[in-house]
mmCIF file with all atom_site columns, C-alpha atoms in Angstrom:
data_model
loop_
_atom_site.group_PDB
_atom_site.id
_atom_site.type_symbol
_atom_site.label_atom_id
_atom_site.label_alt_id
_atom_site.label_comp_id
_atom_site.label_asym_id
_atom_site.label_entity_id
_atom_site.label_seq_id
_atom_site.pdbx_PDB_ins_code
_atom_site.Cartn_x
_atom_site.Cartn_y
_atom_site.Cartn_z
_atom_site.occupancy
_atom_site.B_iso_or_equiv
_atom_site.pdbx_formal_charge
_atom_site.auth_seq_id
_atom_site.auth_comp_id
_atom_site.auth_asym_id
_atom_site.auth_atom_id
_atom_site.pdbx_PDB_model_num
ATOM 1   C CA . MET A 1 1   ? 84.814 102.714 58.931 1.00 0.00 ? 1181 MET A CA 1
ATOM 2   C CA . VAL A 1 2   ? 81.493 100.401 58.876 1.00 0.00 ? 1182 VAL A CA 1
ATOM 3   C CA . ILE A 1 3   ? 80.069 99.129  62.525 1.00 0.00 ? 1183 ILE A CA 1
ATOM 4   C CA . ALA A 1 4   ? 77.799 96.454  63.182 1.00 0.00 ? 1184 ALA A CA 1
ATOM 5   C CA . ASN A 1 5   ? 76.051 94.501  65.779 1.00 0.00 ? 1185 ASN A CA 1
ATOM 6   C CA . GLU A 1 6   ? 77.617 91.390  64.978 1.00 0.00 ? 1186 GLU A CA 1
ATOM 7   C CA . ARG A 1 7   ? 80.933 89.877  63.397 1.00 0.00 ? 1187 ARG A CA 1
ATOM 8   C CA . ILE A 1 8   ? 81.229 91.773  60.150 1.00 0.00 ? 1188 ILE A CA 1
ATOM 9   C CA . ASP A 1 9   ? 79.756 89.560  57.283 1.00 0.00 ? 1189 ASP A CA 1
ATOM 10  C CA . ALA A 1 10  ? 81.971 90.588  54.082 1.00 0.00 ? 1190 ALA A CA 1
ATOM 11  C CA . ASP A 1 11  ? 78.822 89.223  51.774 1.00 0.00 ? 1191 ASP A CA 1
ATOM 12  C CA . LYS A 1 12  ? 76.079 91.228  53.639 1.00 0.00 ? 1192 LYS A CA 1
ATOM 13  C CA . LEU A 1 13  ? 78.417 93.994  53.985 1.00 0.00 ? 1193 LEU A CA 1
ATOM 14  C CA . GLN A 1 14  ? 79.055 93.933  49.844 1.00 0.00 ? 1194 GLN A CA 1
ATOM 15  C CA . LYS A 1 15  ? 75.503 93.592  49.295 1.00 0.00 ? 1195 LYS A CA 1
ATOM 16  C CA . ALA A 1 16  ? 74.479 96.666  51.296 1.00 0.00 ? 1196 ALA A CA 1
ATOM 17  C CA . THR A 1 17  ? 77.222 98.827  50.036 1.00 0.00 ? 1197 THR A CA 1
ATOM 18  C CA . LYS A 1 18  ? 75.549 98.301  46.228 1.00 0.00 ? 1198 LYS A CA 1
ATOM 19  C CA . ILE A 1 19  ? 72.172 98.753  47.405 1.00 0.00 ? 1199 ILE A CA 1
ATOM 20  C CA . ILE A 1 20  ? 73.061 101.931 49.811 1.00 0.00 ? 1200 ILE A CA 1
ATOM 21  C CA . GLU A 1 21  ? 75.155 103.390 46.955 1.00 0.00 ? 1201 GLU A CA 1
ATOM 22  C CA . ASP A 1 22  ? 72.290 102.728 44.446 1.00 0.00 ? 1202 ASP A CA 1
ATOM 23  C CA . LEU A 1 23  ? 69.568 104.232 47.083 1.00 0.00 ? 1203 LEU A CA 1
ATOM 24  C CA . GLN A 1 24  ? 71.891 107.282 47.223 1.00 0.00 ? 1204 GLN A CA 1
ATOM 25  C CA . ALA A 1 25  ? 72.377 107.690 43.606 1.00 0.00 ? 1205 ALA A CA 1
ATOM 26  C CA . GLU A 1 26  ? 68.527 107.518 43.079 1.00 0.00 ? 1206 GLU A CA 1
ATOM 27  C CA . LEU A 1 27  ? 67.858 109.874 45.429 1.00 0.00 ? 1207 LEU A CA 1
ATOM 28  C CA . LYS A 1 28  ? 68.931 113.130 43.841 1.00 0.00 ? 1208 LYS A CA 1
ATOM 29  C CA . ASP A 1 29  ? 65.555 112.137 41.298 1.00 0.00 ? 1209 ASP A CA 1
ATOM 30  C CA . TYR A 1 30  ? 63.425 111.979 44.151 1.00 0.00 ? 1210 TYR A CA 1
ATOM 31  C CA . ILE A 1 31  ? 64.869 115.204 45.756 1.00 0.00 ? 1211 ILE A CA 1
ATOM 32  C CA . ALA A 1 32  ? 63.960 116.676 42.703 1.00 0.00 ? 1212 ALA A CA 1
ATOM 33  C CA . LYS A 1 33  ? 60.568 115.841 43.003 1.00 0.00 ? 1213 LYS A CA 1
ATOM 34  C CA . GLY A 1 34  ? 59.986 117.123 46.431 1.00 0.00 ? 1214 GLY A CA 1
ATOM 35  C CA . HIS A 1 35  ? 60.972 114.425 48.494 1.00 0.00 ? 1215 HIS A CA 1
ATOM 36  C CA . GLY A 1 36  ? 63.044 114.910 51.741 1.00 0.00 ? 1216 GLY A CA 1
ATOM 37  C CA . PRO A 1 37  ? 66.683 113.383 51.686 1.00 0.00 ? 1217 PRO A CA 1
ATOM 38  C CA . PHE A 1 38  ? 66.310 110.087 52.432 1.00 0.00 ? 1218 PHE A CA 1
ATOM 39  C CA . LEU A 1 39  ? 65.360 106.739 50.807 1.00 0.00 ? 1219 LEU A CA 1
ATOM 40  C CA . ALA A 1 40  ? 64.392 102.681 51.754 1.00 0.00 ? 1220 ALA A CA 1
ATOM 41  C CA . ALA A 1 41  ? 63.985 99.480  50.707 1.00 0.00 ? 1221 ALA A CA 1
ATOM 42  C CA . VAL A 1 42  ? 63.113 96.625  51.730 1.00 0.00 ? 1222 VAL A CA 1
ATOM 43  C CA . TYR A 1 43  ? 64.753 93.002  50.182 1.00 0.00 ? 1223 TYR A CA 1
ATOM 44  C CA . ASP A 1 44  ? 63.641 89.704  51.099 1.00 0.00 ? 1224 ASP A CA 1
ATOM 45  C CA . ASP A 1 45  ? 66.425 86.817  51.778 1.00 0.00 ? 1225 ASP A CA 1
ATOM 46  C CA . LYS A 1 46  ? 66.567 85.894  48.210 1.00 0.00 ? 1226 LYS A CA 1
ATOM 47  C CA . GLY A 1 47  ? 67.647 89.407  47.062 1.00 0.00 ? 1227 GLY A CA 1
ATOM 48  C CA . ASN A 1 48  ? 64.036 90.748  45.840 1.00 0.00 ? 1228 ASN A CA 1
ATOM 49  C CA . LEU A 1 49  ? 63.121 94.153  46.205 1.00 0.00 ? 1229 LEU A CA 1
ATOM 50  C CA . ILE A 1 50  ? 59.820 94.319  47.969 1.00 0.00 ? 1230 ILE A CA 1
ATOM 51  C CA . ALA A 1 51  ? 59.234 98.173  48.114 1.00 0.00 ? 1231 ALA A CA 1
ATOM 52  C CA . LYS A 1 52  ? 61.174 101.478 47.669 1.00 0.00 ? 1232 LYS A CA 1
ATOM 53  C CA . THR A 1 53  ? 59.848 104.497 49.084 1.00 0.00 ? 1233 THR A CA 1
ATOM 54  C CA . ALA A 1 54  ? 61.568 108.143 50.021 1.00 0.00 ? 1234 ALA A CA 1
ATOM 55  C CA . ASN A 1 55  ? 61.043 110.718 52.566 1.00 0.00 ? 1235 ASN A CA 1
ATOM 56  C CA . SER A 1 56  ? 57.457 112.755 52.118 1.00 0.00 ? 1236 SER A CA 1
ATOM 57  C CA . VAL A 1 57  ? 56.944 114.591 55.110 1.00 0.00 ? 1237 VAL A CA 1
ATOM 58  C CA . ILE A 1 58  ? 56.892 117.874 53.418 1.00 0.00 ? 1238 ILE A CA 1
ATOM 59  C CA . ASN A 1 59  ? 55.181 116.746 50.053 1.00 0.00 ? 1239 ASN A CA 1
ATOM 60  C CA . GLU A 1 60  ? 52.622 114.722 51.785 1.00 0.00 ? 1240 GLU A CA 1
ATOM 61  C CA . ILE A 1 61  ? 52.034 117.053 54.595 1.00 0.00 ? 1241 ILE A CA 1
ATOM 62  C CA . CYS A 1 62  ? 52.940 114.427 57.368 1.00 0.00 ? 1242 CYS A CA 1
ATOM 63  C CA . SER A 1 63  ? 55.543 114.206 59.874 1.00 0.00 ? 1243 SER A CA 1
ATOM 64  C CA . ASN A 1 64  ? 55.780 111.021 60.004 1.00 0.00 ? 1244 ASN A CA 1
ATOM 65  C CA . ASN A 1 65  ? 56.334 109.924 56.520 1.00 0.00 ? 1245 ASN A CA 1
ATOM 66  C CA . HIS A 1 66  ? 59.685 108.953 57.087 1.00 0.00 ? 1246 HIS A CA 1
ATOM 67  C CA . ALA A 1 67  ? 61.278 106.847 53.941 1.00 0.00 ? 1247 ALA A CA 1
ATOM 68  C CA . GLU A 1 68  ? 61.436 104.267 56.530 1.00 0.00 ? 1248 GLU A CA 1
ATOM 69  C CA . MET A 1 69  ? 58.157 104.175 58.150 1.00 0.00 ? 1249 MET A CA 1
ATOM 70  C CA . ASN A 1 70  ? 56.799 104.535 54.278 1.00 0.00 ? 1250 ASN A CA 1
ATOM 71  C CA . VAL A 1 71  ? 58.825 101.434 53.248 1.00 0.00 ? 1251 VAL A CA 1
ATOM 72  C CA . ILE A 1 72  ? 57.592 99.178  55.897 1.00 0.00 ? 1252 ILE A CA 1
ATOM 73  C CA . LYS A 1 73  ? 53.861 100.610 54.901 1.00 0.00 ? 1253 LYS A CA 1
ATOM 74  C CA . ALA A 1 74  ? 54.297 99.816  51.700 1.00 0.00 ? 1254 ALA A CA 1
ATOM 75  C CA . THR A 1 75  ? 56.027 96.314  52.628 1.00 0.00 ? 1255 THR A CA 1
ATOM 76  C CA . GLU A 1 76  ? 53.299 95.586  54.805 1.00 0.00 ? 1256 GLU A CA 1
ATOM 77  C CA . LYS A 1 77  ? 50.734 96.254  51.641 1.00 0.00 ? 1257 LYS A CA 1
ATOM 78  C CA . ALA A 1 78  ? 52.517 94.339  49.191 1.00 0.00 ? 1258 ALA A CA 1
ATOM 79  C CA . LEU A 1 79  ? 53.208 91.526  51.250 1.00 0.00 ? 1259 LEU A CA 1
ATOM 80  C CA . GLY A 1 80  ? 49.306 91.666  52.771 1.00 0.00 ? 1260 GLY A CA 1
ATOM 81  C CA . THR A 1 81  ? 50.206 91.703  56.658 1.00 0.00 ? 1261 THR A CA 1
ATOM 82  C CA . TYR A 1 82  ? 51.315 93.636  59.436 1.00 0.00 ? 1262 TYR A CA 1
ATOM 83  C CA . ASP A 1 83  ? 53.577 91.139  60.765 1.00 0.00 ? 1263 ASP A CA 1
ATOM 84  C CA . LEU A 1 84  ? 56.878 90.623  58.575 1.00 0.00 ? 1264 LEU A CA 1
ATOM 85  C CA . SER A 1 85  ? 58.717 88.717  60.666 1.00 0.00 ? 1265 SER A CA 1
ATOM 86  C CA . SER A 1 86  ? 57.906 85.537  58.927 1.00 0.00 ? 1266 SER A CA 1
ATOM 87  C CA . TYR A 1 87  ? 59.689 87.092  55.698 1.00 0.00 ? 1267 TYR A CA 1
ATOM 88  C CA . ASN A 1 88  ? 63.222 87.323  56.700 1.00 0.00 ? 1268 ASN A CA 1
ATOM 89  C CA . LEU A 1 89  ? 63.126 91.187  55.271 1.00 0.00 ? 1269 LEU A CA 1
ATOM 90  C CA . SER A 1 90  ? 66.098 93.479  55.625 1.00 0.00 ? 1270 SER A CA 1
ATOM 91  C CA . LEU A 1 91  ? 65.526 97.327  55.435 1.00 0.00 ? 1271 LEU A CA 1
ATOM 92  C CA . TYR A 1 92  ? 68.300 99.350  53.814 1.00 0.00 ? 1272 TYR A CA 1
ATOM 93  C CA . VAL A 1 93  ? 68.498 103.186 54.142 1.00 0.00 ? 1273 VAL A CA 1
ATOM 94  C CA . THR A 1 94  ? 70.515 106.191 52.949 1.00 0.00 ? 1274 THR A CA 1
ATOM 95  C CA . SER A 1 95  ? 71.355 107.458 56.624 1.00 0.00 ? 1275 SER A CA 1
ATOM 96  C CA . GLU A 1 96  ? 70.823 106.161 60.337 1.00 0.00 ? 1276 GLU A CA 1
ATOM 97  C CA . PRO A 1 97  ? 66.706 105.694 61.416 1.00 0.00 ? 1277 PRO A CA 1
ATOM 98  C CA . CYS A 1 98  ? 65.318 108.144 63.820 1.00 0.00 ? 1278 CYS A CA 1
ATOM 99  C CA . MET A 1 99  ? 63.830 107.208 67.068 1.00 0.00 ? 1279 MET A CA 1
ATOM 100 C CA . MET A 1 100 ? 60.379 106.907 65.531 1.00 0.00 ? 1280 MET A CA 1
ATOM 101 C CA . CYS A 1 101 ? 61.809 104.524 62.566 1.00 0.00 ? 1281 CYS A CA 1
ATOM 102 C CA . LEU A 1 102 ? 63.806 102.590 64.692 1.00 0.00 ? 1282 LEU A CA 1
ATOM 103 C CA . GLY A 1 103 ? 60.725 101.918 66.813 1.00 0.00 ? 1283 GLY A CA 1
ATOM 104 C CA . GLY A 1 104 ? 58.701 101.279 63.631 1.00 0.00 ? 1284 GLY A CA 1
ATOM 105 C CA . ILE A 1 105 ? 61.426 98.819  62.269 1.00 0.00 ? 1285 ILE A CA 1
ATOM 106 C CA . MET A 1 106 ? 61.387 96.856  65.649 1.00 0.00 ? 1286 MET A CA 1
ATOM 107 C CA . TRP A 1 107 ? 58.237 96.392  65.786 1.00 0.00 ? 1287 TRP A CA 1
ATOM 108 C CA . SER A 1 108 ? 57.531 95.676  62.033 1.00 0.00 ? 1288 SER A CA 1
ATOM 109 C CA . GLY A 1 109 ? 59.565 92.158  62.181 1.00 0.00 ? 1289 GLY A CA 1
ATOM 110 C CA . ILE A 1 110 ? 61.800 93.164  60.022 1.00 0.00 ? 1290 ILE A CA 1
ATOM 111 C CA . LYS A 1 111 ? 65.133 91.214  60.783 1.00 0.00 ? 1291 LYS A CA 1
ATOM 112 C CA . ALA A 1 112 ? 68.135 93.456  59.824 1.00 0.00 ? 1292 ALA A CA 1
ATOM 113 C CA . VAL A 1 113 ? 68.601 97.213  59.031 1.00 0.00 ? 1293 VAL A CA 1
ATOM 114 C CA . TYR A 1 114 ? 71.708 98.609  57.155 1.00 0.00 ? 1294 TYR A CA 1
ATOM 115 C CA . TYR A 1 115 ? 72.193 102.633 56.781 1.00 0.00 ? 1295 TYR A CA 1
ATOM 116 C CA . GLY A 1 116 ? 74.683 104.978 55.013 1.00 0.00 ? 1296 GLY A CA 1
ATOM 117 C CA . VAL A 1 117 ? 75.414 108.209 57.205 1.00 0.00 ? 1297 VAL A CA 1
ATOM 118 C CA . PRO A 1 118 ? 75.219 108.312 60.779 1.00 0.00 ? 1298 PRO A CA 1
ATOM 119 C CA . SER A 1 119 ? 72.840 110.339 63.034 1.00 0.00 ? 1299 SER A CA 1
ATOM 120 C CA . LYS A 1 120 ? 75.485 112.626 64.115 1.00 0.00 ? 1300 LYS A CA 1
ATOM 121 C CA . ARG A 1 121 ? 76.548 113.781 60.681 1.00 0.00 ? 1301 ARG A CA 1
ATOM 122 C CA . VAL A 1 122 ? 72.938 113.721 59.252 1.00 0.00 ? 1302 VAL A CA 1
ATOM 123 C CA . GLU A 1 123 ? 72.192 116.429 62.253 1.00 0.00 ? 1303 GLU A CA 1
ATOM 124 C CA . GLU A 1 124 ? 75.337 118.340 61.662 1.00 0.00 ? 1304 GLU A CA 1
ATOM 125 C CA . ILE A 1 125 ? 75.130 118.700 57.823 1.00 0.00 ? 1305 ILE A CA 1
ATOM 126 C CA . THR A 1 126 ? 71.231 119.249 57.721 1.00 0.00 ? 1306 THR A CA 1
ATOM 127 C CA . GLY A 1 127 ? 70.254 120.460 61.083 1.00 0.00 ? 1307 GLY A CA 1
ATOM 128 C CA . PHE A 1 128 ? 67.425 117.520 61.503 1.00 0.00 ? 1308 PHE A CA 1
ATOM 129 C CA . ASP A 1 129 ? 66.772 116.187 64.784 1.00 0.00 ? 1309 ASP A CA 1
ATOM 130 C CA . GLU A 1 130 ? 67.594 112.372 64.891 1.00 0.00 ? 1310 GLU A CA 1
ATOM 131 C CA . GLY A 1 131 ? 66.329 112.131 68.522 1.00 0.00 ? 1311 GLY A CA 1
ATOM 132 C CA . PHE A 1 132 ? 67.532 110.361 71.607 1.00 0.00 ? 1312 PHE A CA 1
ATOM 133 C CA . LYS A 1 133 ? 68.460 106.666 70.908 1.00 0.00 ? 1313 LYS A CA 1
ATOM 134 C CA . PRO A 1 134 ? 70.491 105.168 73.512 1.00 0.00 ? 1314 PRO A CA 1
ATOM 135 C CA . ASP A 1 135 ? 72.132 101.974 72.612 1.00 0.00 ? 1315 ASP A CA 1
ATOM 136 C CA . TRP A 1 136 ? 69.816 101.063 70.343 1.00 0.00 ? 1316 TRP A CA 1
ATOM 137 C CA . PHE A 1 137 ? 72.529 98.520  68.273 1.00 0.00 ? 1317 PHE A CA 1
ATOM 138 C CA . ASN A 1 138 ? 72.515 96.373  71.335 1.00 0.00 ? 1318 ASN A CA 1
ATOM 139 C CA . GLU A 1 139 ? 68.811 96.693  71.836 1.00 0.00 ? 1319 GLU A CA 1
ATOM 140 C CA . PHE A 1 140 ? 68.304 95.826  68.144 1.00 0.00 ? 1320 PHE A CA 1
ATOM 141 C CA . LYS A 1 141 ? 70.997 92.931  68.715 1.00 0.00 ? 1321 LYS A CA 1
ATOM 142 C CA . LYS A 1 142 ? 68.726 91.572  72.114 1.00 0.00 ? 1322 LYS A CA 1
ATOM 143 C CA . ARG A 1 143 ? 65.821 91.176  69.560 1.00 0.00 ? 1323 ARG A CA 1
ATOM 144 C CA . ASN A 1 144 ? 68.015 89.253  67.050 1.00 0.00 ? 1324 ASN A CA 1
ATOM 145 C CA . ILE A 1 145 ? 67.716 92.527  64.402 1.00 0.00 ? 1325 ILE A CA 1
ATOM 146 C CA . ILE A 1 146 ? 70.801 92.475  62.748 1.00 0.00 ? 1326 ILE A CA 1
ATOM 147 C CA . ALA A 1 147 ? 72.211 96.518  62.134 1.00 0.00 ? 1327 ALA A CA 1
ATOM 148 C CA . TYR A 1 148 ? 75.114 97.842  60.158 1.00 0.00 ? 1328 TYR A CA 1
ATOM 149 C CA . GLY A 1 149 ? 76.138 101.090 59.762 1.00 0.00 ? 1329 GLY A CA 1
ATOM 150 C CA . GLN A 1 150 ? 77.958 103.672 58.309 1.00 0.00 ? 1330 GLN A CA 1
ATOM 151 C CA . ILE A 1 151 ? 78.225 102.215 54.558 1.00 0.00 ? 1331 ILE A CA 1
ATOM 152 C CA . ALA A 1 152 ? 79.076 104.327 51.507 1.00 0.00 ? 1332 ALA A CA 1
ATOM 153 C CA . GLN A 1 153 ? 79.163 107.299 54.199 1.00 0.00 ? 1333 GLN A CA 1
ATOM 154 C CA . GLU A 1 154 ? 81.084 109.703 52.312 1.00 0.00 ? 1334 GLU A CA 1
ATOM 155 C CA . LYS A 1 155 ? 78.528 109.251 49.357 1.00 0.00 ? 1335 LYS A CA 1
ATOM 156 C CA . GLY A 1 156 ? 75.617 109.908 51.208 1.00 0.00 ? 1336 GLY A CA 1
ATOM 157 C CA . GLU A 1 157 ? 76.963 113.006 53.252 1.00 0.00 ? 1337 GLU A CA 1
ATOM 158 C CA . ALA A 1 158 ? 77.601 114.697 49.380 1.00 0.00 ? 1338 ALA A CA 1
ATOM 159 C CA . VAL A 1 159 ? 73.809 114.174 48.815 1.00 0.00 ? 1339 VAL A CA 1
ATOM 160 C CA . LEU A 1 160 ? 72.914 115.652 52.139 1.00 0.00 ? 1340 LEU A CA 1
ATOM 161 C CA . TYR A 1 161 ? 74.981 118.587 51.518 1.00 0.00 ? 1341 TYR A CA 1
ATOM 162 C CA . GLU A 1 162 ? 73.568 119.438 48.311 1.00 0.00 ? 1342 GLU A CA 1
ATOM 163 C CA . TYR A 1 163 ? 70.296 118.987 49.392 1.00 0.00 ? 1343 TYR A CA 1
ATOM 164 C CA . VAL A 1 164 ? 70.689 121.812 51.991 1.00 0.00 ? 1344 VAL A CA 1
ATOM 165 C CA . ASN A 1 165 ? 72.909 123.604 49.695 1.00 0.00 ? 1345 ASN A CA 1
ATOM 166 C CA . GLN A 1 166 ? 69.889 123.683 47.063 1.00 0.00 ? 1346 GLN A CA 1
ATOM 167 C CA . GLY A 1 167 ? 68.053 125.470 49.327 1.00 0.00 ? 1347 GLY A CA 1
ATOM 168 C CA . ASN A 1 168 ? 65.705 122.846 50.265 1.00 0.00 ? 1348 ASN A CA 1
ATOM 169 C CA . LYS A 1 169 ? 63.477 122.814 53.225 1.00 0.00 ? 1349 LYS A CA 1
ATOM 170 C CA . VAL A 1 170 ? 64.764 121.569 56.865 1.00 0.00 ? 1350 VAL A CA 1
ATOM 171 C CA . TYR A 1 171 ? 61.709 120.234 58.748 1.00 0.00 ? 1351 TYR A CA 1
ATOM 172 C CA . GLN A 1 172 ? 61.725 120.196 62.430 1.00 0.00 ? 1352 GLN A CA 1
ATOM 173 C CA . PRO A 1 173 ? 59.179 121.599 64.846 1.00 0.00 ? 1353 PRO A CA 1
ATOM 174 C CA . GLU A 1 174 ? 60.060 124.936 66.843 1.00 0.00 ? 1354 GLU A CA 1
ATOM 175 C CA . ARG A 1 175 ? 61.016 123.819 70.481 1.00 0.00 ? 1355 ARG A CA 1
#
C-alpha cells in the first residue's frame, strides 16, 4: 500500500510508478556490472531526466556512494550548482533512502522523493543497515519536501531477493 506525506495525487503516483518500475527493470543490468542493488534518478517538473545513477559503494570503494548520493552529485554537476532548490526536482529510487541519503536529499534542495521498497523490507531481505530514521516523512513535510513510498514494492523486493540469491556482497561495517 502506497504511503505519502500529502494527500495522494493520482497523477504523481502514476508517473512515479512508471519511473520506479523502469528503474527496477534496469537495475539488473547495473548489478551485473558490479553495482549495489539500488538505482536512483532525478527528473525536473517537465518530466526530463536530469541524472540516473546506481549504488557504487563496492565498485568505487566508497561507503557514501549510495544511489541517492550519486544521483544528487550528478544532478548538481549537470546543473552547475550545489543548491537544487530552484529547479523543482524529484528524486525516484528503487528503495527507501537510508539515514545518510535522507540528509543528502534534504540539504540538496530536492522537492520530492518517491521510493519503492521500504527500509524494513530491505533490511529483512538483504541485511543492509538502513539506520535510525525517526519520523522522517513528517520532517520532510515540515520542510515542504513531498514523500511517497512503497511504490511497486513487490517488483523491487524481487530484485533484492535476486541480488542476495546470486551471492552478491551485502556490505556493512562490522559492529
